[in-house]
């Protein structure tokens, strides 16, 4: 804004002897002086007196106009005059708190504070159940957590909770899994978890994609990560199949599990686990829609063959009973 004052400067005379101004020009200058002096006095920005070139002069906002033609040419006074007007300008600006930027900053700060508060509550909740020697919730802590949630550790809702926490393995929750998972569920207390879990279960009953995600998670959840296990032991797989199919149970599940137990299957690979969901959904209860030319795991071929044999045997037994009944008649 410094350059904008050039229009108020009185032109210098060629010689020092001709420095007089016309009365009209003096009156105009004094009017301008009084105008800006009044503005600066309102903002309290008058400069203290000093000595310039041995003469005692008052350096006010309009010293430029008082000292036109002096040895210093009014340069110092022009700068201070600019500063005075600038202060008067900024004094008229609305308070910072009324601006949109300030309001946005306030909202952002509030959101950050709420987020930090929520995380602090989640960390405090985690600390209630974590192991005293490790920063992990282990089996004892999970059992206490389930008691507070009024759940049994082998309930379907506990599996759902582990899925929402994206737990890496059974019988433990890390702090990161616990805090991030519950934060995603938008809960930070035991009562809130108790309220949210039934809602998620209801979603799983009507959303097949959500259930598929839970189903695939269950295989990974059952593996022993520390030993690098990649195939799920059959006994563990049977327990987890019963658990994950607490809802949406396929008609042939019981026969499938019986087949696994009778044939002493040692382990279930990931592909077999994942494809069983498609198998159970696409094959009817009587297995009539099964096509052995499709790329099903060989274990499914064995199961269908076993079931057909059982069916044929039952038919043969019925025929024998009928023949015997006819003969007796």
PDB file of C-alpha atoms in Angstrom:
ATOM      1  CA  UNK A   1       0.000   0.000   0.000  1.00  0.00           C
ATOM      2  CA  UNK A   2       3.045   2.347   0.211  1.00  0.00           C
ATOM      3  CA  UNK A   3       2.802   3.523  -3.367  1.00  0.00           C
ATOM      4  CA  UNK A   4      -0.772   4.677  -2.992  1.00  0.00           C
ATOM      5  CA  UNK A   5       0.356   7.795  -1.091  1.00  0.00           C
ATOM      6  CA  UNK A   6       2.260   9.299  -4.032  1.00  0.00           C
ATOM      7  CA  UNK A   7      -0.840  11.170  -5.133  1.00  0.00           C
ATOM      8  CA  UNK A   8      -0.944  13.105  -1.822  1.00  0.00           C
ATOM      9  CA  UNK A   9       2.653  14.456  -2.048  1.00  0.00           C
ATOM     10  CA  UNK A  10       3.123  18.149  -2.909  1.00  0.00           C
ATOM     11  CA  UNK A  11       5.625  18.609  -5.749  1.00  0.00           C
ATOM     12  CA  UNK A  12       8.970  20.106  -4.745  1.00  0.00           C
ATOM     13  CA  UNK A  13       9.957  23.575  -5.939  1.00  0.00           C
ATOM     14  CA  UNK A  14      13.082  23.893  -8.098  1.00  0.00           C
ATOM     15  CA  UNK A  15      14.895  25.975  -5.446  1.00  0.00           C
ATOM     16  CA  UNK A  16      14.722  26.219  -1.679  1.00  0.00           C
ATOM     17  CA  UNK A  17      13.851  29.966  -1.845  1.00  0.00           C
ATOM     18  CA  UNK A  18      10.588  29.239  -3.704  1.00  0.00           C
ATOM     19  CA  UNK A  19       9.071  26.728  -1.235  1.00  0.00           C
ATOM     20  CA  UNK A  20       5.977  28.802  -0.404  1.00  0.00           C
ATOM     21  CA  UNK A  21       2.653  27.311  -1.231  1.00  0.00           C
ATOM     22  CA  UNK A  22      -0.475  29.028  -2.328  1.00  0.00           C
ATOM     23  CA  UNK A  23      -3.051  29.546   0.393  1.00  0.00           C
ATOM     24  CA  UNK A  24      -5.437  27.190  -1.367  1.00  0.00           C
ATOM     25  CA  UNK A  25      -2.840  24.461  -1.481  1.00  0.00           C
ATOM     26  CA  UNK A  26      -1.980  24.932   2.191  1.00  0.00           C
ATOM     27  CA  UNK A  27      -5.604  24.679   3.191  1.00  0.00           C
ATOM     28  CA  UNK A  28      -5.942  21.477   1.185  1.00  0.00           C
ATOM     29  CA  UNK A  29      -2.836  20.048   2.800  1.00  0.00           C
ATOM     30  CA  UNK A  30      -4.018  20.930   6.305  1.00  0.00           C
ATOM     31  CA  UNK A  31      -7.397  19.357   5.581  1.00  0.00           C
ATOM     32  CA  UNK A  32      -5.702  16.126   4.542  1.00  0.00           C
ATOM     33  CA  UNK A  33      -3.425  16.346   7.567  1.00  0.00           C
ATOM     34  CA  UNK A  34      -6.338  16.724   9.974  1.00  0.00           C
ATOM     35  CA  UNK A  35      -8.236  13.882   8.274  1.00  0.00           C
ATOM     36  CA  UNK A  36      -5.447  11.305   8.622  1.00  0.00           C
ATOM     37  CA  UNK A  37      -4.304  12.638  12.019  1.00  0.00           C
ATOM     38  CA  UNK A  38      -7.818  12.043  13.334  1.00  0.00           C
ATOM     39  CA  UNK A  39      -7.781   8.473  11.920  1.00  0.00           C
ATOM     40  CA  UNK A  40      -4.436   7.669  13.508  1.00  0.00           C
ATOM     41  CA  UNK A  41      -5.333   9.132  16.885  1.00  0.00           C
ATOM     42  CA  UNK A  42      -8.326   6.775  16.996  1.00  0.00           C
ATOM     43  CA  UNK A  43      -6.012   3.792  16.622  1.00  0.00           C
ATOM     44  CA  UNK A  44      -3.334   5.162  18.992  1.00  0.00           C
ATOM     45  CA  UNK A  45      -0.500   5.057  16.444  1.00  0.00           C
ATOM     46  CA  UNK A  46       1.102   8.491  16.736  1.00  0.00           C
ATOM     47  CA  UNK A  47       4.903   8.265  16.795  1.00  0.00           C
ATOM     48  CA  UNK A  48       6.937   9.986  19.565  1.00  0.00           C
ATOM     49  CA  UNK A  49       8.743  13.238  18.865  1.00  0.00           C
ATOM     50  CA  UNK A  50      12.266  13.135  17.561  1.00  0.00           C
ATOM     51  CA  UNK A  51      14.890  15.452  16.092  1.00  0.00           C
ATOM     52  CA  UNK A  52      15.497  15.577  12.380  1.00  0.00           C
ATOM     53  CA  UNK A  53      18.421  17.617  11.077  1.00  0.00           C
ATOM     54  CA  UNK A  54      18.702  19.362  14.434  1.00  0.00           C
ATOM     55  CA  UNK A  55      15.109  20.625  14.419  1.00  0.00           C
ATOM     56  CA  UNK A  56      12.562  19.322  16.918  1.00  0.00           C
ATOM     57  CA  UNK A  57       9.652  17.993  14.873  1.00  0.00           C
ATOM     58  CA  UNK A  58       6.667  15.834  15.621  1.00  0.00           C
ATOM     59  CA  UNK A  59       6.718  12.633  13.524  1.00  0.00           C
ATOM     60  CA  UNK A  60       3.067  11.998  13.073  1.00  0.00           C
ATOM     61  CA  UNK A  61       1.283  10.283  10.255  1.00  0.00           C
ATOM     62  CA  UNK A  62       1.216  13.495   8.267  1.00  0.00           C
ATOM     63  CA  UNK A  63       4.803  14.653   8.898  1.00  0.00           C
ATOM     64  CA  UNK A  64       5.264  14.111   5.191  1.00  0.00           C
ATOM     65  CA  UNK A  65       2.979  17.031   4.474  1.00  0.00           C
ATOM     66  CA  UNK A  66       4.511  19.223   7.251  1.00  0.00           C
ATOM     67  CA  UNK A  67       8.038  18.816   6.004  1.00  0.00           C
ATOM     68  CA  UNK A  68       7.798  18.925   2.261  1.00  0.00           C
ATOM     69  CA  UNK A  69      11.018  20.238   0.880  1.00  0.00           C
ATOM     70  CA  UNK A  70      13.113  19.444   4.007  1.00  0.00           C
ATOM     71  CA  UNK A  71      16.477  17.779   3.727  1.00  0.00           C
ATOM     72  CA  UNK A  72      15.112  14.294   4.366  1.00  0.00           C
ATOM     73  CA  UNK A  73      12.485  14.787   1.629  1.00  0.00           C
ATOM     74  CA  UNK A  74       9.848  13.244   3.930  1.00  0.00           C
ATOM     75  CA  UNK A  75      10.911   9.627   3.165  1.00  0.00           C
ATOM     76  CA  UNK A  76      10.940   8.396   6.776  1.00  0.00           C
ATOM     77  CA  UNK A  77       7.648  10.110   7.507  1.00  0.00           C
ATOM     78  CA  UNK A  78       6.053   8.635   4.396  1.00  0.00           C
ATOM     79  CA  UNK A  79       6.832   5.083   5.612  1.00  0.00           C
ATOM     80  CA  UNK A  80       5.369   5.774   9.062  1.00  0.00           C
ATOM     81  CA  UNK A  81       2.347   7.404   7.477  1.00  0.00           C
ATOM     82  CA  UNK A  82       1.759   4.223   5.486  1.00  0.00           C
ATOM     83  CA  UNK A  83       2.050   2.172   8.662  1.00  0.00           C
ATOM     84  CA  UNK A  84      -0.461   4.378  10.461  1.00  0.00           C
ATOM     85  CA  UNK A  85      -3.038   4.024   7.702  1.00  0.00           C
ATOM     86  CA  UNK A  86      -2.421   0.276   7.526  1.00  0.00           C
ATOM     87  CA  UNK A  87      -3.115  -0.071  11.236  1.00  0.00           C
ATOM     88  CA  UNK A  88      -6.271   1.938  10.847  1.00  0.00           C
ATOM     89  CA  UNK A  89      -7.340  -0.398   8.012  1.00  0.00           C
ATOM     90  CA  UNK A  90      -6.701  -3.630   9.942  1.00  0.00           C
ATOM     91  CA  UNK A  91      -8.488  -2.209  12.984  1.00  0.00           C
ATOM     92  CA  UNK A  92     -11.650  -2.179  10.895  1.00  0.00           C
ATOM     93  CA  UNK A  93     -11.424  -5.868   9.924  1.00  0.00           C
ATOM     94  CA  UNK A  94     -13.945  -8.238  11.578  1.00  0.00           C
ATOM     95  CA  UNK A  95     -12.625 -10.483  14.379  1.00  0.00           C
ATOM     96  CA  UNK A  96     -10.898 -13.661  13.225  1.00  0.00           C
ATOM     97  CA  UNK A  97     -13.428 -15.852  14.994  1.00  0.00           C
ATOM     98  CA  UNK A  98     -16.168 -14.757  12.603  1.00  0.00           C
ATOM     99  CA  UNK A  99     -14.392 -15.927   9.472  1.00  0.00           C
ATOM    100  CA  UNK A 100     -15.194 -19.197   7.721  1.00  0.00           C
ATOM    101  CA  UNK A 101     -11.612 -20.400   8.090  1.00  0.00           C
ATOM    102  CA  UNK A 102     -11.724 -20.055  11.846  1.00  0.00           C
ATOM    103  CA  UNK A 103     -15.033 -21.932  12.083  1.00  0.00           C
ATOM    104  CA  UNK A 104     -13.666 -24.715   9.900  1.00  0.00           C
ATOM    105  CA  UNK A 105     -10.594 -24.959  12.107  1.00  0.00           C
ATOM    106  CA  UNK A 106     -12.799 -25.140  15.185  1.00  0.00           C
ATOM    107  CA  UNK A 107     -14.896 -27.976  13.708  1.00  0.00           C
ATOM    108  CA  UNK A 108     -11.766 -29.832  12.674  1.00  0.00           C
ATOM    109  CA  UNK A 109     -10.296 -29.434  16.156  1.00  0.00           C
ATOM    110  CA  UNK A 110     -13.525 -30.703  17.743  1.00  0.00           C
ATOM    111  CA  UNK A 111     -13.561 -33.749  15.447  1.00  0.00           C
ATOM    112  CA  UNK A 112      -9.941 -34.499  16.274  1.00  0.00           C
ATOM    113  CA  UNK A 113     -10.660 -34.210  19.978  1.00  0.00           C
ATOM    114  CA  UNK A 114     -13.645 -36.550  19.688  1.00  0.00           C
ATOM    115  CA  UNK A 115     -11.526 -39.047  17.751  1.00  0.00           C
ATOM    116  CA  UNK A 116      -8.777 -38.935  20.356  1.00  0.00           C
ATOM    117  CA  UNK A 117     -11.331 -39.314  23.136  1.00  0.00           C
ATOM    118  CA  UNK A 118     -12.825 -42.360  21.434  1.00  0.00           C
ATOM    119  CA  UNK A 119      -9.405 -43.945  20.974  1.00  0.00           C
ATOM    120  CA  UNK A 120      -8.533 -43.277  24.597  1.00  0.00           C
ATOM    121  CA  UNK A 121     -11.720 -45.049  25.683  1.00  0.00           C
ATOM    122  CA  UNK A 122     -10.952 -48.000  23.410  1.00  0.00           C
ATOM    123  CA  UNK A 123      -7.402 -48.251  24.740  1.00  0.00           C
ATOM    124  CA  UNK A 124      -8.706 -48.102  28.300  1.00  0.00           C
ATOM    125  CA  UNK A 125     -11.202 -50.869  27.457  1.00  0.00           C
ATOM    126  CA  UNK A 126      -8.405 -52.960  25.942  1.00  0.00           C
ATOM    127  CA  UNK A 127      -6.295 -52.492  29.096  1.00  0.00           C
ATOM    128  CA  UNK A 128      -9.058 -54.079  31.169  1.00  0.00           C
ATOM    129  CA  UNK A 129      -8.602 -57.416  29.405  1.00  0.00           C
ATOM    130  CA  UNK A 130      -5.005 -57.485  28.218  1.00  0.00           C
ATOM    131  CA  UNK A 131      -2.428 -59.874  29.602  1.00  0.00           C
ATOM    132  CA  UNK A 132      -0.397 -58.417  32.508  1.00  0.00           C
ATOM    133  CA  UNK A 133       2.889 -59.285  30.785  1.00  0.00           C
ATOM    134  CA  UNK A 134       2.044 -58.772  27.115  1.00  0.00           C
ATOM    135  CA  UNK A 135       0.175 -56.061  25.227  1.00  0.00           C
ATOM    136  CA  UNK A 136      -2.302 -58.650  23.917  1.00  0.00           C
ATOM    137  CA  UNK A 137      -5.655 -60.013  25.047  1.00  0.00           C
ATOM    138  CA  UNK A 138      -5.077 -63.752  25.451  1.00  0.00           C
ATOM    139  CA  UNK A 139      -7.403 -66.631  26.321  1.00  0.00           C
ATOM    140  CA  UNK A 140      -8.080 -65.499  29.903  1.00  0.00           C
ATOM    141  CA  UNK A 141      -8.821 -61.958  28.800  1.00  0.00           C
ATOM    142  CA  UNK A 142     -11.091 -63.142  26.010  1.00  0.00           C
ATOM    143  CA  UNK A 143     -12.985 -65.288  28.487  1.00  0.00           C
ATOM    144  CA  UNK A 144     -13.488 -62.264  30.787  1.00  0.00           C
ATOM    145  CA  UNK A 145     -14.528 -60.177  27.791  1.00  0.00           C
ATOM    146  CA  UNK A 146     -17.087 -62.798  26.786  1.00  0.00           C
ATOM    147  CA  UNK A 147     -18.426 -62.941  30.354  1.00  0.00           C
ATOM    148  CA  UNK A 148     -18.909 -59.179  30.350  1.00  0.00           C
ATOM    149  CA  UNK A 149     -20.636 -59.434  26.970  1.00  0.00           C
ATOM    150  CA  UNK A 150     -22.772 -62.251  28.389  1.00  0.00           C
ATOM    151  CA  UNK A 151     -21.586 -64.585  25.660  1.00  0.00           C
ATOM    152  CA  UNK A 152     -20.055 -68.045  25.607  1.00  0.00           C
ATOM    153  CA  UNK A 153     -16.595 -68.149  23.938  1.00  0.00           C
ATOM    154  CA  UNK A 154     -17.874 -70.711  21.422  1.00  0.00           C
ATOM    155  CA  UNK A 155     -20.886 -68.622  20.333  1.00  0.00           C
ATOM    156  CA  UNK A 156     -21.399 -67.407  16.798  1.00  0.00           C
ATOM    157  CA  UNK A 157     -21.358 -63.765  17.954  1.00  0.00           C
ATOM    158  CA  UNK A 158     -17.819 -64.183  19.261  1.00  0.00           C
ATOM    159  CA  UNK A 159     -16.740 -65.377  15.821  1.00  0.00           C
ATOM    160  CA  UNK A 160     -18.484 -62.327  14.341  1.00  0.00           C
ATOM    161  CA  UNK A 161     -16.613 -60.082  16.773  1.00  0.00           C
ATOM    162  CA  UNK A 162     -13.292 -61.665  15.810  1.00  0.00           C
ATOM    163  CA  UNK A 163     -14.196 -61.144  12.142  1.00  0.00           C
ATOM    164  CA  UNK A 164     -14.998 -57.459  12.686  1.00  0.00           C
ATOM    165  CA  UNK A 165     -11.699 -57.044  14.548  1.00  0.00           C
ATOM    166  CA  UNK A 166      -9.952 -58.880  11.697  1.00  0.00           C
ATOM    167  CA  UNK A 167      -8.175 -61.022  14.282  1.00  0.00           C
ATOM    168  CA  UNK A 168      -5.103 -62.800  12.987  1.00  0.00           C
ATOM    169  CA  UNK A 169      -5.604 -65.948  15.043  1.00  0.00           C
ATOM    170  CA  UNK A 170      -7.784 -67.584  17.639  1.00  0.00           C
ATOM    171  CA  UNK A 171      -7.554 -66.871  21.357  1.00  0.00           C
ATOM    172  CA  UNK A 172      -5.914 -63.470  21.072  1.00  0.00           C
ATOM    173  CA  UNK A 173      -6.639 -59.880  20.116  1.00  0.00           C
ATOM    174  CA  UNK A 174      -3.848 -57.379  19.596  1.00  0.00           C
ATOM    175  CA  UNK A 175      -4.286 -53.753  20.655  1.00  0.00           C
ATOM    176  CA  UNK A 176      -4.322 -52.616  17.038  1.00  0.00           C
ATOM    177  CA  UNK A 177      -6.973 -55.194  16.076  1.00  0.00           C
ATOM    178  CA  UNK A 178      -9.090 -54.274  19.075  1.00  0.00           C
ATOM    179  CA  UNK A 179      -8.950 -50.481  18.714  1.00  0.00           C
ATOM    180  CA  UNK A 180      -9.251 -50.295  14.914  1.00  0.00           C
ATOM    181  CA  UNK A 181     -11.963 -52.981  14.768  1.00  0.00           C
ATOM    182  CA  UNK A 182     -14.211 -51.489  17.424  1.00  0.00           C
ATOM    183  CA  UNK A 183     -13.652 -48.045  15.967  1.00  0.00           C
ATOM    184  CA  UNK A 184     -14.908 -49.335  12.596  1.00  0.00           C
ATOM    185  CA  UNK A 185     -17.933 -50.803  14.399  1.00  0.00           C
ATOM    186  CA  UNK A 186     -18.450 -47.349  15.990  1.00  0.00           C
ATOM    187  CA  UNK A 187     -18.550 -48.730  19.515  1.00  0.00           C
ATOM    188  CA  UNK A 188     -16.356 -47.983  22.518  1.00  0.00           C
ATOM    189  CA  UNK A 189     -18.013 -49.751  25.436  1.00  0.00           C
ATOM    190  CA  UNK A 190     -19.347 -53.166  26.459  1.00  0.00           C
ATOM    191  CA  UNK A 191     -23.028 -52.106  26.208  1.00  0.00           C
ATOM    192  CA  UNK A 192     -22.384 -50.644  22.750  1.00  0.00           C
ATOM    193  CA  UNK A 193     -20.786 -53.905  21.579  1.00  0.00           C
ATOM    194  CA  UNK A 194     -23.735 -55.868  22.964  1.00  0.00           C
ATOM    195  CA  UNK A 195     -26.105 -53.692  20.971  1.00  0.00           C
ATOM    196  CA  UNK A 196     -24.108 -53.769  17.733  1.00  0.00           C
ATOM    197  CA  UNK A 197     -23.409 -57.517  17.454  1.00  0.00           C
ATOM    198  CA  UNK A 198     -27.047 -58.606  16.925  1.00  0.00           C
ATOM    199  CA  UNK A 199     -27.362 -55.966  14.215  1.00  0.00           C
ATOM    200  CA  UNK A 200     -24.356 -57.414  12.383  1.00  0.00           C
ATOM    201  CA  UNK A 201     -25.752 -60.938  12.708  1.00  0.00           C
ATOM    202  CA  UNK A 202     -28.995 -59.739  11.142  1.00  0.00           C
ATOM    203  CA  UNK A 203     -27.037 -58.199   8.266  1.00  0.00           C
ATOM    204  CA  UNK A 204     -25.269 -61.525   7.702  1.00  0.00           C
ATOM    205  CA  UNK A 205     -28.554 -63.386   7.357  1.00  0.00           C
ATOM    206  CA  UNK A 206     -29.669 -61.218   4.424  1.00  0.00           C
ATOM    207  CA  UNK A 207     -26.389 -60.213   2.785  1.00  0.00           C
ATOM    208  CA  UNK A 208     -24.685 -63.164   1.070  1.00  0.00           C
ATOM    209  CA  UNK A 209     -21.548 -61.178   0.243  1.00  0.00           C
ATOM    210  CA  UNK A 210     -21.017 -60.274   3.887  1.00  0.00           C
ATOM    211  CA  UNK A 211     -21.518 -63.894   4.892  1.00  0.00           C
ATOM    212  CA  UNK A 212     -19.041 -65.042   2.250  1.00  0.00           C
ATOM    213  CA  UNK A 213     -16.451 -62.670   3.705  1.00  0.00           C
ATOM    214  CA  UNK A 214     -17.070 -64.043   7.188  1.00  0.00           C
ATOM    215  CA  UNK A 215     -16.885 -67.612   5.855  1.00  0.00           C
ATOM    216  CA  UNK A 216     -13.503 -67.096   4.203  1.00  0.00           C
ATOM    217  CA  UNK A 217     -12.180 -65.268   7.265  1.00  0.00           C
ATOM    218  CA  UNK A 218     -13.079 -68.278   9.418  1.00  0.00           C
ATOM    219  CA  UNK A 219     -10.568 -70.532   7.645  1.00  0.00           C
ATOM    220  CA  UNK A 220      -7.702 -68.120   8.234  1.00  0.00           C
ATOM    221  CA  UNK A 221      -8.841 -67.543  11.798  1.00  0.00           C
ATOM    222  CA  UNK A 222      -8.560 -71.260  12.544  1.00  0.00           C
ATOM    223  CA  UNK A 223      -4.962 -71.652  11.343  1.00  0.00           C
ATOM    224  CA  UNK A 224      -2.027 -71.709  13.736  1.00  0.00           C
ATOM    225  CA  UNK A 225      -0.106 -68.718  12.441  1.00  0.00           C
ATOM    226  CA  UNK A 226       2.912 -69.243  14.696  1.00  0.00           C
ATOM    227  CA  UNK A 227       3.619 -72.671  13.206  1.00  0.00           C
ATOM    228  CA  UNK A 228       3.007 -71.519   9.646  1.00  0.00           C
ATOM    229  CA  UNK A 229       0.012 -73.830   9.284  1.00  0.00           C
ATOM    230  CA  UNK A 230      -1.633 -73.726   5.854  1.00  0.00           C
ATOM    231  CA  UNK A 231      -4.083 -76.651   6.074  1.00  0.00           C
ATOM    232  CA  UNK A 232      -6.831 -76.660   8.664  1.00  0.00           C
ATOM    233  CA  UNK A 233      -6.910 -79.848  10.799  1.00  0.00           C
ATOM    234  CA  UNK A 234     -10.133 -81.744  10.101  1.00  0.00           C
ATOM    235  CA  UNK A 235     -11.310 -81.687  13.727  1.00  0.00           C
ATOM    236  CA  UNK A 236     -10.867 -77.907  13.866  1.00  0.00           C
ATOM    237  CA  UNK A 237     -12.546 -77.513  10.470  1.00  0.00           C
ATOM    238  CA  UNK A 238     -15.584 -79.514  11.635  1.00  0.00           C
ATOM    239  CA  UNK A 239     -15.988 -77.296  14.712  1.00  0.00           C
ATOM    240  CA  UNK A 240     -15.635 -74.125  12.634  1.00  0.00           C
ATOM    241  CA  UNK A 241     -18.069 -75.360   9.964  1.00  0.00           C
ATOM    242  CA  UNK A 242     -20.670 -75.960  12.647  1.00  0.00           C
ATOM    243  CA  UNK A 243     -19.983 -72.533  14.112  1.00  0.00           C
ATOM    244  CA  UNK A 244     -19.971 -70.435  10.924  1.00  0.00           C
ATOM    245  CA  UNK A 245     -23.135 -72.154   9.673  1.00  0.00           C
ATOM    246  CA  UNK A 246     -25.042 -71.280  12.831  1.00  0.00           C
ATOM    247  CA  UNK A 247     -27.006 -69.147  10.379  1.00  0.00           C
ATOM    248  CA  UNK A 248     -27.577 -70.021   6.698  1.00  0.00           C
ATOM    249  CA  UNK A 249     -26.968 -73.735   7.320  1.00  0.00           C
ATOM    250  CA  UNK A 250     -26.977 -75.785   4.082  1.00  0.00           C
ATOM    251  CA  UNK A 251     -29.155 -78.943   4.045  1.00  0.00           C
ATOM    252  CA  UNK A 252     -26.246 -81.326   3.418  1.00  0.00           C
ATOM    253  CA  UNK A 253     -23.966 -79.972   6.181  1.00  0.00           C
ATOM    254  CA  UNK A 254     -24.625 -82.743   8.676  1.00  0.00           C
ATOM    255  CA  UNK A 255     -23.945 -85.467   6.088  1.00  0.00           C
ATOM    256  CA  UNK A 256     -20.754 -83.708   4.986  1.00  0.00           C
ATOM    257  CA  UNK A 257     -19.412 -83.524   8.521  1.00  0.00           C
ATOM    258  CA  UNK A 258     -20.353 -87.147   9.151  1.00  0.00           C
ATOM    259  CA  UNK A 259     -18.471 -88.132   5.999  1.00  0.00           C
ATOM    260  CA  UNK A 260     -15.335 -86.303   7.211  1.00  0.00           C
ATOM    261  CA  UNK A 261     -15.496 -88.043  10.597  1.00  0.00           C
ATOM    262  CA  UNK A 262     -16.094 -91.515   9.160  1.00  0.00           C
ATOM    263  CA  UNK A 263     -13.276 -91.267   6.625  1.00  0.00           C
ATOM    264  CA  UNK A 264     -10.739 -89.799   9.027  1.00  0.00           C
ATOM    265  CA  UNK A 265      -9.845 -86.932   6.732  1.00  0.00           C
ATOM    266  CA  UNK A 266      -6.681 -85.353   8.113  1.00  0.00           C
ATOM    267  CA  UNK A 267      -6.935 -81.776   6.866  1.00  0.00           C
ATOM    268  CA  UNK A 268      -8.892 -79.264   4.818  1.00  0.00           C
ATOM    269  CA  UNK A 269      -7.012 -77.062   2.320  1.00  0.00           C
ATOM    270  CA  UNK A 270      -8.133 -73.485   1.750  1.00  0.00           C
ATOM    271  CA  UNK A 271      -9.549 -74.235  -1.732  1.00  0.00           C
ATOM    272  CA  UNK A 272     -11.695 -77.056  -0.373  1.00  0.00           C
ATOM    273  CA  UNK A 273     -12.967 -74.828   2.427  1.00  0.00           C
ATOM    274  CA  UNK A 274     -13.814 -71.941   0.119  1.00  0.00           C
ATOM    275  CA  UNK A 275     -15.426 -74.091  -2.570  1.00  0.00           C
ATOM    276  CA  UNK A 276     -17.610 -75.955  -0.109  1.00  0.00           C
ATOM    277  CA  UNK A 277     -19.779 -72.851   0.194  1.00  0.00           C
ATOM    278  CA  UNK A 278     -20.417 -72.870  -3.574  1.00  0.00           C
ATOM    279  CA  UNK A 279     -20.864 -76.636  -3.519  1.00  0.00           C
ATOM    280  CA  UNK A 280     -23.464 -76.482  -0.761  1.00  0.00           C
ATOM    281  CA  UNK A 281     -25.372 -73.659  -2.458  1.00  0.00           C
ATOM    282  CA  UNK A 282     -25.394 -75.121  -5.983  1.00  0.00           C
ATOM    283  CA  UNK A 283     -25.921 -78.822  -5.254  1.00  0.00           C
ATOM    284  CA  UNK A 284     -29.348 -79.927  -4.115  1.00  0.00           C
ATOM    285  CA  UNK A 285     -30.057 -81.952  -1.022  1.00  0.00           C
ATOM    286  CA  UNK A 286     -30.268 -85.137  -3.096  1.00  0.00           C
ATOM    287  CA  UNK A 287     -26.939 -84.308  -4.870  1.00  0.00           C
ATOM    288  CA  UNK A 288     -28.710 -84.833  -8.199  1.00  0.00           C
ATOM    289  CA  UNK A 289     -27.225 -81.645  -9.663  1.00  0.00           C
ATOM    290  CA  UNK A 290     -23.634 -82.713  -9.009  1.00  0.00           C
ATOM    291  CA  UNK A 291     -21.460 -82.987 -12.129  1.00  0.00           C
ATOM    292  CA  UNK A 292     -18.212 -84.860 -11.548  1.00  0.00           C
ATOM    293  CA  UNK A 293     -16.752 -83.428 -14.771  1.00  0.00           C
ATOM    294  CA  UNK A 294     -16.558 -79.992 -13.199  1.00  0.00           C
ATOM    295  CA  UNK A 295     -13.407 -78.900 -11.403  1.00  0.00           C
ATOM    296  CA  UNK A 296     -14.528 -79.786  -7.890  1.00  0.00           C
ATOM    297  CA  UNK A 297     -11.981 -80.898  -5.290  1.00  0.00           C
ATOM    298  CA  UNK A 298     -11.560 -84.662  -5.239  1.00  0.00           C
ATOM    299  CA  UNK A 299     -12.901 -84.756  -1.687  1.00  0.00           C
ATOM    300  CA  UNK A 300     -16.274 -83.676  -3.039  1.00  0.00           C
ATOM    301  CA  UNK A 301     -16.207 -86.535  -5.553  1.00  0.00           C
ATOM    302  CA  UNK A 302     -15.569 -88.954  -2.711  1.00  0.00           C
ATOM    303  CA  UNK A 303     -18.381 -87.468  -0.678  1.00  0.00           C
ATOM    304  CA  UNK A 304     -20.933 -87.717  -3.501  1.00  0.00           C
ATOM    305  CA  UNK A 305     -19.879 -91.285  -4.259  1.00  0.00           C
ATOM    306  CA  UNK A 306     -20.182 -92.184  -0.601  1.00  0.00           C
ATOM    307  CA  UNK A 307     -23.634 -90.618  -0.390  1.00  0.00           C
ATOM    308  CA  UNK A 308     -24.806 -92.429  -3.521  1.00  0.00           C
ATOM    309  CA  UNK A 309     -23.582 -95.735  -2.110  1.00  0.00           C
ATOM    310  CA  UNK A 310     -25.440 -95.047   1.103  1.00  0.00           C
ATOM    311  CA  UNK A 311     -28.563 -94.243  -0.885  1.00  0.00           C
ATOM    312  CA  UNK A 312     -28.262 -97.410  -2.976  1.00  0.00           C
ATOM    313  CA  UNK A 313     -27.767 -99.493   0.107  1.00  0.00           C
ATOM    314  CA  UNK A 314     -30.847 -97.983   1.667  1.00  0.00           C
ATOM    315  CA  UNK A 315     -32.814 -98.738  -1.496  1.00  0.00           C
ATOM    316  CA  UNK A 316     -31.569-102.320  -1.532  1.00  0.00           C
ATOM    317  CA  UNK A 317     -32.512-102.754   2.122  1.00  0.00           C
ATOM    318  CA  UNK A 318     -35.982-101.426   1.423  1.00  0.00           C
ATOM    319  CA  UNK A 319     -36.362-103.819  -1.492  1.00  0.00           C
ATOM    320  CA  UNK A 320     -35.298-106.742   0.650  1.00  0.00           C
ATOM    321  CA  UNK A 321     -37.797-105.766   3.330  1.00  0.00           C
ATOM    322  CA  UNK A 322     -40.536-105.545   0.715  1.00  0.00           C
ATOM    323  CA  UNK A 323     -39.659-108.971  -0.712  1.00  0.00           C
ATOM    324  CA  UNK A 324     -39.681-110.502   2.729  1.00  0.00           C
ATOM    325  CA  UNK A 325     -43.042-108.953   3.470  1.00  0.00           C
ATOM    326  CA  UNK A 326     -44.484-110.308   0.221  1.00  0.00           C
ATOM    327  CA  UNK A 327     -43.190-113.795   0.915  1.00  0.00           C
ATOM    328  CA  UNK A 328     -44.681-113.800   4.409  1.00  0.00           C
ATOM    329  CA  UNK A 329     -47.999-112.674   3.037  1.00  0.00           C
TER     330      UNK A 329
END
